[in-house]
């Protein structure tokens, strides 16, 4: 029997400052495991020298392979590219910024050898995150899990170990809006959890702030639940019932006490209220229709520019 191979998949976007530290550390850890390994970097259209640094590393170390996407497609797409090209028997997606401690790989391997197909890393200490990020992350997990069909475990990121069977299952999902946290949970399999404290970034900046995180959250919710669409049906029923009761009571009042004109302020409030409610409903619908539209184009998730494994001459 041949020895299993471990594939490390690392999406990189403007990570020139941390690549060396990361590569040294991960090479050290993988050396301790006695498994063969490949280190697959996906350059997601970095605007700094990440690609040059990566190619220089790949020249020196045959374990290193570099996939270069034709532009920035986002972390989810970069991860998808990595999973599709990784050749190992187990695959470990990890961030380049050292926020996912490479030492945890030892725990991953231990759990995998017990027979688990998925080993996730759960952040028990998020003190490296800002208060706002902690609160919004928490709210997101609560909201998502209360309405989505498949729960995503809270405080679990993409850092995990998955076996080839799981990767094959993931590849059966044809959607091109790839919310990986949801996709990982959706495919299931026997899962073990190891805990860790999240480190602050070694260098560089997070690309997920404010608006981008909000869109990421919307993506997660709309990709895995249609509950926000259904809410409007029930809201409609409730408000229609209220309107009916109110209407009836006004008719009865008018018959008994005669016509009474005042009520301009409450009327205006109600008109504005329902105008707002309807716009929100339309907005939610628009959100889904937009996604349907993008999905219906059947565009590829990413475009590959080059692969260090394929010699230059073979590529045209
Ligand atoms: N990343 C990427 N493409 C992007 C944004 C980020 O490949 O468009 C990579 C980034 O290089 C890092 C990982 O995804 O390895 C996580 O990104 P980041 O540290 O910015 O996110 P955070 O840790 O703040 O969630
Ligand atoms: Mg990070």
CSV table of C-alpha atoms and ligand atoms in Angstrom, one decimal:
chain,number,residue,atom,x,y,z
A,1,UNK,CA,0.0,0.0,0.0
A,2,UNK,CA,1.3,3.4,-0.9
A,3,UNK,CA,1.6,6.1,1.8
A,4,UNK,CA,-1.2,8.7,1.8
A,5,UNK,CA,-0.4,12.1,0.5
A,6,UNK,CA,-1.5,15.3,2.3
A,7,UNK,CA,-2.4,18.3,0.2
A,8,UNK,CA,-2.3,21.7,1.8
A,9,UNK,CA,-4.4,24.2,-0.2
A,10,UNK,CA,-3.7,27.9,0.5
A,11,UNK,CA,-5.5,30.7,-1.2
A,12,UNK,CA,-3.4,33.9,-1.4
A,13,UNK,CA,-4.5,37.4,-2.1
A,14,UNK,CA,-1.8,40.0,-1.4
A,15,UNK,CA,0.2,37.9,1.0
A,16,UNK,CA,3.8,38.7,0.0
A,17,UNK,CA,4.8,39.6,3.6
A,18,UNK,CA,3.7,36.3,5.1
A,19,UNK,CA,4.3,33.7,2.5
A,20,UNK,CA,7.9,32.9,3.6
A,21,UNK,CA,7.0,32.6,7.3
A,22,UNK,CA,4.0,30.5,6.4
A,23,UNK,CA,5.9,28.2,4.1
A,24,UNK,CA,8.7,27.7,6.6
A,25,UNK,CA,6.3,26.9,9.3
A,26,UNK,CA,4.1,24.5,7.4
A,27,UNK,CA,7.1,22.7,5.8
A,28,UNK,CA,8.5,22.2,9.3
A,29,UNK,CA,5.1,20.8,10.6
A,30,UNK,CA,4.6,18.6,7.6
A,31,UNK,CA,8.2,17.3,7.9
A,32,UNK,CA,7.3,16.1,11.4
A,33,UNK,CA,4.3,14.0,10.2
A,34,UNK,CA,6.2,11.5,8.0
A,35,UNK,CA,3.6,11.7,5.3
A,36,UNK,CA,4.3,12.8,1.7
A,37,UNK,CA,2.8,16.2,1.0
A,38,UNK,CA,2.2,18.8,-1.6
A,39,UNK,CA,1.8,22.5,-0.9
A,40,UNK,CA,-0.7,24.0,-3.3
A,41,UNK,CA,-0.9,27.8,-3.4
A,42,UNK,CA,-3.6,29.5,-5.3
A,43,UNK,CA,-2.7,33.0,-6.2
A,44,UNK,CA,-6.1,34.8,-6.4
A,45,UNK,CA,-5.1,37.8,-8.6
A,46,UNK,CA,-2.8,39.4,-6.0
A,47,UNK,CA,-1.8,43.0,-6.8
A,48,UNK,CA,1.5,42.8,-4.9
A,49,UNK,CA,4.5,40.4,-5.5
A,50,UNK,CA,2.8,37.3,-4.1
A,51,UNK,CA,3.0,35.4,-7.4
A,52,UNK,CA,6.8,36.2,-7.9
A,53,UNK,CA,7.5,35.0,-4.4
A,54,UNK,CA,5.4,31.9,-4.9
A,55,UNK,CA,7.1,31.0,-8.2
A,56,UNK,CA,10.5,31.5,-6.6
A,57,UNK,CA,9.5,29.1,-3.8
A,58,UNK,CA,8.2,26.5,-6.2
A,59,UNK,CA,11.5,26.6,-8.1
A,60,UNK,CA,13.4,25.6,-5.0
A,61,UNK,CA,11.0,23.1,-3.5
A,62,UNK,CA,9.3,20.4,-5.5
A,63,UNK,CA,6.6,20.0,-2.9
A,64,UNK,CA,5.3,23.4,-3.9
A,65,UNK,CA,2.8,24.0,-6.7
A,66,UNK,CA,1.3,27.3,-7.7
A,67,UNK,CA,-2.0,27.9,-9.4
A,68,UNK,CA,-2.4,31.4,-10.7
A,69,UNK,CA,-5.9,32.6,-11.3
A,70,UNK,CA,-6.4,35.1,-14.2
A,71,UNK,CA,-7.7,37.8,-11.7
A,72,UNK,CA,-9.1,38.1,-8.2
A,73,UNK,CA,-12.1,35.7,-8.0
A,74,UNK,CA,-12.5,35.8,-4.2
A,75,UNK,CA,-11.5,33.3,-1.6
A,76,UNK,CA,-14.3,30.8,-2.2
A,77,UNK,CA,-13.3,30.5,-5.9
A,78,UNK,CA,-9.6,30.2,-5.0
A,79,UNK,CA,-10.4,27.5,-2.6
A,80,UNK,CA,-12.6,25.7,-5.2
A,81,UNK,CA,-9.7,25.9,-7.7
A,82,UNK,CA,-7.4,24.4,-5.0
A,83,UNK,CA,-9.7,21.6,-4.2
A,84,UNK,CA,-10.1,20.7,-7.8
A,85,UNK,CA,-6.4,20.5,-8.5
A,86,UNK,CA,-5.1,19.0,-5.2
A,87,UNK,CA,-3.9,15.4,-5.7
A,88,UNK,CA,-3.6,14.3,-2.1
A,89,UNK,CA,-5.6,11.7,-0.2
A,90,UNK,CA,-6.5,14.2,2.4
A,91,UNK,CA,-6.8,17.9,1.8
A,92,UNK,CA,-6.3,20.7,4.3
A,93,UNK,CA,-7.4,24.2,3.3
A,94,UNK,CA,-5.5,26.9,5.3
A,95,UNK,CA,-5.1,30.7,5.2
A,96,UNK,CA,-1.7,32.1,4.4
A,97,UNK,CA,-1.8,34.7,7.2
A,98,UNK,CA,-1.0,32.3,10.1
A,99,UNK,CA,-4.4,32.9,11.6
A,100,UNK,CA,-4.9,29.1,11.3
A,101,UNK,CA,-2.2,27.6,13.4
A,102,UNK,CA,-0.3,25.0,11.3
A,103,UNK,CA,0.4,23.0,14.5
A,104,UNK,CA,-3.2,21.9,14.5
A,105,UNK,CA,-2.4,19.7,11.5
A,106,UNK,CA,-1.0,17.2,13.9
A,107,UNK,CA,-4.4,17.0,15.6
A,108,UNK,CA,-6.2,16.8,12.3
A,109,UNK,CA,-4.1,13.8,11.2
A,110,UNK,CA,-4.6,12.1,14.6
A,111,UNK,CA,-8.4,12.4,14.2
A,112,UNK,CA,-8.4,11.4,10.6
A,113,UNK,CA,-6.5,8.2,11.5
A,114,UNK,CA,-9.3,7.4,14.0
A,115,UNK,CA,-11.5,7.2,10.9
A,116,UNK,CA,-13.1,10.6,10.5
A,117,UNK,CA,-13.6,12.0,7.0
A,118,UNK,CA,-13.8,15.6,8.2
A,119,UNK,CA,-11.9,17.2,11.0
A,120,UNK,CA,-12.9,20.9,11.6
A,121,UNK,CA,-11.1,23.5,13.7
A,122,UNK,CA,-13.3,25.4,16.1
A,123,UNK,CA,-12.2,28.8,17.3
A,124,UNK,CA,-12.7,28.9,21.1
A,125,UNK,CA,-10.9,32.2,21.5
A,126,UNK,CA,-11.6,35.0,19.1
A,127,UNK,CA,-9.9,37.7,21.2
A,128,UNK,CA,-7.8,38.6,18.1
A,129,UNK,CA,-11.0,39.7,16.4
A,130,UNK,CA,-12.6,43.1,16.9
A,131,UNK,CA,-15.7,43.3,19.1
A,132,UNK,CA,-17.8,44.3,16.1
A,133,UNK,CA,-16.6,41.2,14.1
A,134,UNK,CA,-17.3,38.9,17.1
A,135,UNK,CA,-20.8,40.2,17.5
A,136,UNK,CA,-21.7,40.2,13.8
A,137,UNK,CA,-20.2,36.7,13.3
A,138,UNK,CA,-22.2,35.4,16.3
A,139,UNK,CA,-25.4,37.0,14.9
A,140,UNK,CA,-24.7,35.5,11.5
A,141,UNK,CA,-24.3,32.0,12.8
A,142,UNK,CA,-27.5,32.3,14.9
A,143,UNK,CA,-29.6,33.7,12.1
A,144,UNK,CA,-28.2,31.3,9.4
A,145,UNK,CA,-28.7,28.2,11.5
A,146,UNK,CA,-32.2,29.2,12.6
A,147,UNK,CA,-33.4,29.3,9.0
A,148,UNK,CA,-31.0,27.2,6.8
A,149,UNK,CA,-31.7,23.5,6.2
A,150,UNK,CA,-28.2,22.5,7.1
A,151,UNK,CA,-26.5,24.0,10.1
A,152,UNK,CA,-23.0,25.4,9.9
A,153,UNK,CA,-21.2,24.9,13.2
A,154,UNK,CA,-20.4,28.3,14.7
A,155,UNK,CA,-16.9,29.5,14.8
A,156,UNK,CA,-15.7,27.0,12.3
A,157,UNK,CA,-13.9,28.3,9.3
A,158,UNK,CA,-12.5,26.7,6.2
A,159,UNK,CA,-9.5,25.5,8.1
A,160,UNK,CA,-10.1,21.7,8.3
A,161,UNK,CA,-9.0,18.3,7.0
A,162,UNK,CA,-11.2,16.5,4.5
A,163,UNK,CA,-10.6,13.2,2.8
A,164,UNK,CA,-10.7,12.7,-1.0
A,165,UNK,CA,-14.2,11.2,-0.7
A,166,UNK,CA,-15.4,14.5,0.7
A,167,UNK,CA,-13.7,16.5,-2.0
A,168,UNK,CA,-15.4,14.3,-4.6
A,169,UNK,CA,-18.7,15.0,-2.9
A,170,UNK,CA,-18.1,18.7,-3.0
A,171,UNK,CA,-17.3,18.5,-6.7
A,172,UNK,CA,-20.8,17.1,-7.3
A,173,UNK,CA,-22.3,20.5,-6.2
A,174,UNK,CA,-22.5,22.4,-9.5
A,175,UNK,CA,-23.4,25.9,-8.2
A,176,UNK,CA,-21.0,28.6,-9.0
A,177,UNK,CA,-21.8,30.8,-6.1
A,178,UNK,CA,-19.7,28.8,-3.7
A,179,UNK,CA,-20.3,29.6,-0.1
A,180,UNK,CA,-17.7,27.0,1.1
A,181,UNK,CA,-18.7,26.9,4.8
A,182,UNK,CA,-22.2,25.9,3.7
A,183,UNK,CA,-21.0,23.5,1.0
A,184,UNK,CA,-18.6,21.8,3.5
A,185,UNK,CA,-21.5,21.3,5.9
A,186,UNK,CA,-24.0,20.2,3.2
A,187,UNK,CA,-21.9,17.2,2.1
A,188,UNK,CA,-21.9,15.9,5.6
A,189,UNK,CA,-19.7,12.8,6.6
A,190,UNK,CA,-18.3,11.7,9.9
A,191,UNK,CA,-16.9,14.9,11.6
A,192,UNK,CA,-14.5,15.4,14.5
A,193,UNK,CA,-13.9,18.8,16.1
A,194,UNK,CA,-10.6,20.1,17.4
A,195,UNK,CA,-10.4,23.5,19.2
A,196,UNK,CA,-7.9,26.3,19.0
A,197,UNK,CA,-7.4,30.0,19.7
A,198,UNK,CA,-7.5,32.2,16.7
A,199,UNK,CA,-4.2,34.2,16.2
A,200,UNK,CA,-4.0,37.7,14.9
A,201,UNK,CA,-2.8,38.1,11.3
A,202,UNK,CA,1.0,37.8,11.1
A,203,UNK,CA,1.2,40.7,8.6
A,204,UNK,CA,-0.8,42.4,5.9
A,205,UNK,CA,-4.5,43.2,6.1
A,206,UNK,CA,-7.7,41.2,6.2
A,207,UNK,CA,-9.6,41.5,2.9
A,208,UNK,CA,-12.9,40.9,4.7
A,209,UNK,CA,-14.2,44.1,6.2
A,210,UNK,CA,-17.6,45.7,6.5
A,211,UNK,CA,-19.4,45.6,3.2
A,212,UNK,CA,-17.6,42.5,2.0
A,213,UNK,CA,-18.5,40.6,5.1
A,214,UNK,CA,-22.1,41.7,4.8
A,215,UNK,CA,-22.3,40.4,1.2
A,216,UNK,CA,-20.6,37.2,2.3
A,217,UNK,CA,-23.3,36.8,4.9
A,218,UNK,CA,-26.1,37.4,2.4
A,219,UNK,CA,-24.5,34.9,0.1
A,220,UNK,CA,-24.4,32.3,2.8
A,221,UNK,CA,-28.0,32.8,3.7
A,222,UNK,CA,-29.4,33.0,0.2
A,223,UNK,CA,-27.3,30.0,-0.9
A,224,UNK,CA,-28.7,27.7,1.7
A,225,UNK,CA,-32.2,28.8,2.6
A,226,UNK,CA,-35.3,30.2,1.0
A,227,UNK,CA,-36.8,31.2,4.3
A,228,UNK,CA,-36.4,34.9,3.6
A,229,UNK,CA,-38.7,34.5,0.6
A,230,UNK,CA,-41.3,32.7,2.6
A,231,UNK,CA,-41.5,35.3,5.4
A,232,UNK,CA,-43.4,37.6,3.1
A,233,UNK,CA,-46.2,35.2,2.7
A,234,UNK,CA,-46.8,35.0,6.4
A,235,UNK,CA,-46.3,38.8,6.9
A,236,UNK,CA,-48.9,39.3,4.2
A,237,UNK,CA,-51.4,37.1,5.8
A,238,UNK,CA,-50.9,38.7,9.2
A,239,UNK,CA,-51.2,42.2,7.9
A,240,UNK,CA,-54.2,41.4,5.8
A,241,UNK,CA,-55.9,39.9,8.8
A,242,UNK,CA,-55.2,43.1,10.8
A,243,UNK,CA,-56.5,45.3,8.0
A,244,UNK,CA,-59.7,43.2,7.8
A,245,UNK,CA,-60.4,43.5,11.5
A,246,UNK,CA,-59.5,47.2,11.5
A,247,UNK,CA,-61.8,47.8,8.5
A,248,UNK,CA,-64.7,46.0,10.1
A,249,UNK,CA,-64.3,47.9,13.3
A,250,UNK,CA,-64.3,51.2,11.4
A,251,UNK,CA,-67.5,50.3,9.5
A,252,UNK,CA,-69.2,49.4,12.7
A,253,UNK,CA,-68.0,52.5,14.5
A,254,UNK,CA,-69.2,54.7,11.6
A,255,UNK,CA,-72.6,53.0,11.6
A,256,UNK,CA,-73.0,53.5,15.4
A,257,UNK,CA,-71.3,56.9,16.0
A,258,UNK,CA,-71.5,58.5,12.5
A,259,UNK,CA,-68.6,59.9,10.4
A,260,UNK,CA,-65.4,61.0,12.2
A,261,UNK,CA,-62.7,62.7,10.1
A,262,UNK,CA,-59.5,63.0,12.2
A,263,UNK,CA,-56.9,60.3,11.6
A,264,UNK,CA,-54.6,61.9,9.0
A,265,UNK,CA,-51.4,61.2,11.0
A,266,UNK,CA,-52.2,57.5,11.6
A,267,UNK,CA,-53.2,57.1,7.9
A,268,UNK,CA,-49.9,58.5,6.7
A,269,UNK,CA,-47.9,56.3,9.1
A,270,UNK,CA,-49.7,53.2,7.9
A,271,UNK,CA,-49.2,54.1,4.2
A,272,UNK,CA,-45.5,54.7,4.8
A,273,UNK,CA,-45.2,51.6,6.8
A,274,UNK,CA,-46.6,49.4,4.2
A,275,UNK,CA,-44.7,51.1,1.4
A,276,UNK,CA,-41.5,50.3,3.4
A,277,UNK,CA,-42.5,46.7,4.0
A,278,UNK,CA,-43.3,46.1,0.4
A,279,UNK,CA,-40.0,47.5,-0.7
A,280,UNK,CA,-38.2,45.2,1.7
A,281,UNK,CA,-40.1,42.3,0.3
A,282,UNK,CA,-39.2,43.2,-3.2
A,283,UNK,CA,-35.6,43.7,-2.2
A,284,UNK,CA,-35.4,40.2,-0.8
A,285,UNK,CA,-37.0,38.8,-3.9
A,286,UNK,CA,-34.6,40.8,-6.0
A,287,UNK,CA,-31.7,39.3,-4.1
A,288,UNK,CA,-32.8,35.8,-5.0
A,289,UNK,CA,-33.6,36.7,-8.6
A,290,UNK,CA,-30.2,38.3,-9.0
A,291,UNK,CA,-28.6,35.1,-7.8
A,292,UNK,CA,-30.8,33.0,-10.0
A,293,UNK,CA,-29.7,35.1,-13.0
A,294,UNK,CA,-26.0,34.8,-12.2
A,295,UNK,CA,-26.4,31.1,-11.6
A,296,UNK,CA,-28.2,30.6,-14.9
A,297,UNK,CA,-25.3,32.0,-16.9
A,298,UNK,CA,-23.3,28.8,-15.9
A,299,UNK,CA,-20.0,30.7,-15.9
A,300,UNK,CA,-17.0,28.9,-14.6
A,301,UNK,CA,-16.1,29.6,-10.9
A,302,UNK,CA,-12.6,30.8,-11.8
A,303,UNK,CA,-10.2,31.0,-14.8
A,304,UNK,CA,-6.7,29.5,-14.5
A,305,UNK,CA,-3.9,31.6,-16.0
A,306,UNK,CA,-1.0,29.3,-15.2
A,307,UNK,CA,-0.1,26.2,-13.2
A,308,UNK,CA,3.6,25.7,-12.1
A,309,UNK,CA,3.1,22.0,-12.6
A,310,UNK,CA,2.6,22.5,-16.3
A,311,UNK,CA,5.8,23.6,-18.0
A,312,UNK,CA,5.6,26.9,-19.8
A,313,UNK,CA,6.1,25.2,-23.3
A,314,UNK,CA,3.1,23.0,-22.8
A,315,UNK,CA,0.8,26.0,-22.4
A,316,UNK,CA,0.7,27.2,-26.0
B,1,LIG,N1,-8.1,35.5,0.1
B,1,LIG,C1,-8.2,35.1,-1.3
B,1,LIG,N2,-8.9,35.9,-2.1
B,1,LIG,C2,-9.6,37.0,-1.7
B,1,LIG,C3,-9.5,37.4,-0.3
B,1,LIG,C4,-8.7,36.6,0.6
B,1,LIG,O1,-7.6,34.1,-1.7
B,1,LIG,O2,-10.2,37.7,-2.5
B,1,LIG,C5,-7.3,34.6,1.0
B,1,LIG,C6,-6.2,35.4,1.8
B,1,LIG,O3,-5.0,35.5,1.2
B,1,LIG,C7,-6.1,34.5,3.1
B,1,LIG,C8,-7.5,33.9,3.2
B,1,LIG,O4,-8.1,34.0,2.0
B,1,LIG,O5,-5.2,33.4,2.9
B,1,LIG,C9,-8.3,34.6,4.3
B,1,LIG,O6,-8.4,36.0,4.0
B,1,LIG,P1,-8.3,37.1,5.2
B,1,LIG,O7,-7.2,36.8,6.1
B,1,LIG,O8,-8.3,38.4,4.4
B,1,LIG,O9,-9.7,36.9,5.9
B,1,LIG,P2,-10.0,36.9,7.5
B,1,LIG,O10,-9.0,36.0,8.1
B,1,LIG,O11,-10.0,38.3,7.9
B,1,LIG,O12,-11.4,36.3,7.5
B,2,LIG,MG1,-7.0,36.1,8.0
